[in-house]
């Protein structure tokens, strides 16, 4: 099996959660069809009425980039082919800022946003679960994935800076949420974007308050 396509797919599962739903496997021969450009399947009103886990965003515009995409994905369990898709998908809400671009090699192309926020329920993406997945990917001989994890604190919330092959993600755990912030060729300072997060119920200009500590709740 070709190493590079699998490696790219694995990295997106770690650092680019929005596109994990697009990844369907690795290919040995012909590349797969180009994935469709993601479209919003949620509105701001949907996000503001959501109460399963707390959501955070950066307003309708951030650093000159408009909010271009809001997506809600409900978790699905593994269903083997040919009757199912053959993979489990996580539960999340994501916000994309700026125009999406198709990037990656022909075997694992992805639509990338310049800035993206993805929020999972804490129970599905705790620090321990994230580090376990990273170790599993690092131990896979097909992936050749190297990463570095650094502790960070954002307004009282503990998190990690994850750097892998030139890309960087910030993950935070606050309340019943795991919040991931990703930047791709936007020039935005990722730590500043994480510092600027505020609850979805509020608008730009709201006072930035300390983030609550994580709470362990069952999914």
XYZ file of C-alpha atoms in Angstrom:
219
model
C 0.000 0.000 0.000
C 1.339 3.419 -0.890
C 2.800 5.120 2.173
C 2.295 8.771 1.262
C -1.505 8.687 0.713
C -2.042 6.814 3.998
C 0.266 9.172 5.857
C -1.543 12.261 4.588
C -4.916 10.795 5.516
C -3.706 9.956 9.009
C -2.368 13.452 9.598
C -5.706 15.002 8.642
C -7.364 12.812 11.262
C -5.078 14.377 13.863
C -4.768 17.991 12.872
C -7.520 18.819 10.397
C -10.731 17.407 11.832
C -13.114 18.918 9.269
C -11.572 16.845 6.514
C -11.437 13.601 8.460
C -14.981 12.980 7.279
C -13.829 13.159 3.649
C -11.014 10.637 4.038
C -12.252 7.183 3.074
C -9.049 5.179 2.835
C -5.718 4.753 1.022
C -5.200 3.706 -2.580
C -2.588 1.590 -4.301
C -3.213 2.433 -7.957
C -5.465 5.063 -9.519
C -6.172 8.160 -7.423
C -9.730 8.648 -6.146
C -12.135 11.219 -7.585
C -11.725 14.792 -6.404
C -13.727 15.278 -3.196
C -16.657 17.684 -3.454
C -16.159 21.124 -1.959
C -17.735 21.162 1.519
C -20.847 23.254 2.017
C -22.502 24.514 5.172
C -25.153 22.219 6.584
C -25.821 24.399 9.633
C -26.711 28.015 10.340
C -25.603 30.366 13.091
C -29.055 29.978 14.645
C -28.547 26.189 14.668
C -25.222 26.626 16.439
C -26.665 29.019 19.003
C -29.501 26.656 19.885
C -27.145 23.650 20.213
C -26.740 22.431 23.807
C -24.899 19.090 23.674
C -21.473 20.636 24.349
C -20.262 24.280 24.444
C -19.279 25.891 21.142
C -16.748 28.663 20.517
C -16.005 30.846 17.493
C -14.234 34.032 16.340
C -17.224 36.011 15.106
C -18.589 36.621 11.620
C -15.153 37.876 10.471
C -11.663 37.346 11.825
C -8.465 39.060 10.678
C -10.152 40.023 7.405
C -11.504 36.520 6.721
C -15.281 35.985 6.669
C -16.932 32.956 8.209
C -17.500 30.812 5.113
C -18.605 27.429 6.434
C -20.463 25.966 9.418
C -20.761 22.201 9.582
C -22.311 19.776 12.034
C -21.333 16.125 11.909
C -22.962 13.530 14.126
C -20.971 10.488 15.146
C -21.384 7.255 13.205
C -20.117 3.806 14.131
C -17.927 1.566 11.999
C -19.931 -0.224 9.302
C -17.963 -2.641 7.107
C -18.197 -2.473 3.294
C -19.994 -3.104 1.045
C -23.103 -2.116 3.010
C -21.411 0.688 4.964
C -18.726 3.345 4.525
C -16.190 1.248 6.399
C -15.171 3.839 8.980
C -16.424 5.580 12.074
C -16.811 9.356 12.046
C -16.584 11.644 15.079
C -19.150 14.013 16.530
C -18.190 17.649 15.907
C -19.109 21.189 14.903
C -16.698 23.175 12.727
C -16.300 26.764 11.533
C -14.148 27.747 8.561
C -12.796 31.241 7.907
C -11.645 32.345 4.464
C -11.982 30.701 1.055
C -11.363 26.949 0.918
C -8.682 25.582 -1.439
C -8.073 22.062 -2.728
C -4.623 20.842 -1.781
C -2.641 17.644 -1.275
C -1.373 14.942 -3.595
C -3.723 13.231 -6.100
C -4.230 10.266 -3.772
C -5.410 12.241 -0.756
C -6.624 15.720 -1.753
C -8.457 17.829 0.815
C -10.330 21.091 0.946
C -8.435 23.344 3.335
C -9.636 26.494 5.077
C -7.139 29.228 5.985
C -8.445 29.076 9.561
C -10.663 26.452 11.116
C -12.183 25.775 14.525
C -13.517 22.305 15.291
C -15.251 21.423 18.555
C -15.769 17.864 19.776
C -17.392 16.573 22.956
C -14.685 16.178 25.598
C -15.625 12.534 26.160
C -14.602 11.671 22.566
C -11.415 13.748 22.420
C -9.849 13.967 25.869
C -6.105 14.707 26.151
C -5.458 11.027 26.860
C -7.416 9.902 23.795
C -5.634 12.394 21.553
C -2.158 11.369 22.734
C -3.061 7.697 22.314
C -4.064 8.288 18.670
C -0.872 10.217 18.032
C 1.217 7.358 19.422
C -0.679 4.836 17.299
C -0.030 6.855 14.151
C 3.626 7.326 15.039
C 4.048 3.570 15.547
C 2.520 2.732 12.146
C 5.417 1.912 9.741
C 3.314 2.981 6.734
C 2.917 6.574 7.898
C 6.373 7.975 8.746
C 4.646 10.609 10.878
C 6.670 12.765 13.266
C 5.114 15.186 15.711
C 5.929 17.361 18.694
C 3.533 18.213 21.528
C 4.003 21.290 23.734
C 1.827 22.279 26.693
C -0.029 25.585 26.446
C -2.507 27.531 28.571
C -5.176 29.747 27.002
C -7.182 31.936 29.403
C -6.955 29.299 32.115
C -7.652 26.285 29.863
C -4.921 23.682 29.399
C -4.083 22.464 25.933
C -1.424 21.351 23.475
C 0.372 22.809 20.505
C 0.797 19.908 18.077
C 3.366 20.364 15.315
C 3.750 17.714 12.633
C 5.586 18.019 9.331
C 5.327 21.802 9.193
C 1.683 22.065 10.258
C 0.424 23.257 13.623
C -2.755 22.722 15.632
C -3.813 24.046 19.021
C -6.099 21.836 21.087
C -7.878 23.083 24.222
C -10.077 21.360 26.775
C -12.718 23.488 28.461
C -16.041 22.513 29.988
C -17.487 19.554 28.084
C -15.658 20.499 24.864
C -12.405 19.748 23.078
C -11.570 22.725 20.844
C -9.114 22.437 17.938
C -7.795 25.496 16.078
C -5.964 24.975 12.765
C -4.273 27.470 10.443
C -3.260 26.891 6.823
C -1.353 29.566 4.882
C -3.427 32.394 6.369
C -0.626 34.160 8.211
C -2.801 34.247 11.331
C -0.941 33.735 14.602
C -2.510 30.549 15.911
C -1.955 31.307 19.600
C -3.677 34.688 19.188
C -6.645 33.067 17.439
C -6.991 30.615 20.327
C -6.791 33.487 22.824
C -9.568 35.304 20.917
C -12.142 32.476 21.063
C -15.478 33.279 22.696
C -18.815 31.451 23.184
C -21.063 31.075 20.144
C -23.872 32.946 21.927
C -21.745 36.121 21.932
C -20.631 38.441 19.136
C -17.315 40.110 18.321
C -16.293 42.664 20.905
C -17.554 40.620 23.842
C -15.392 40.566 26.956
C -12.986 37.616 26.873
C -13.505 35.726 30.118
C -11.481 32.841 31.598
C -12.302 29.476 30.061
C -13.777 26.965 32.538
C -11.852 23.788 33.417
C -12.837 20.579 31.628
C -15.673 18.460 32.960
C -15.781 14.701 32.501
C -19.165 13.740 31.111
C -20.252 10.584 29.342
C -21.136 10.685 25.662
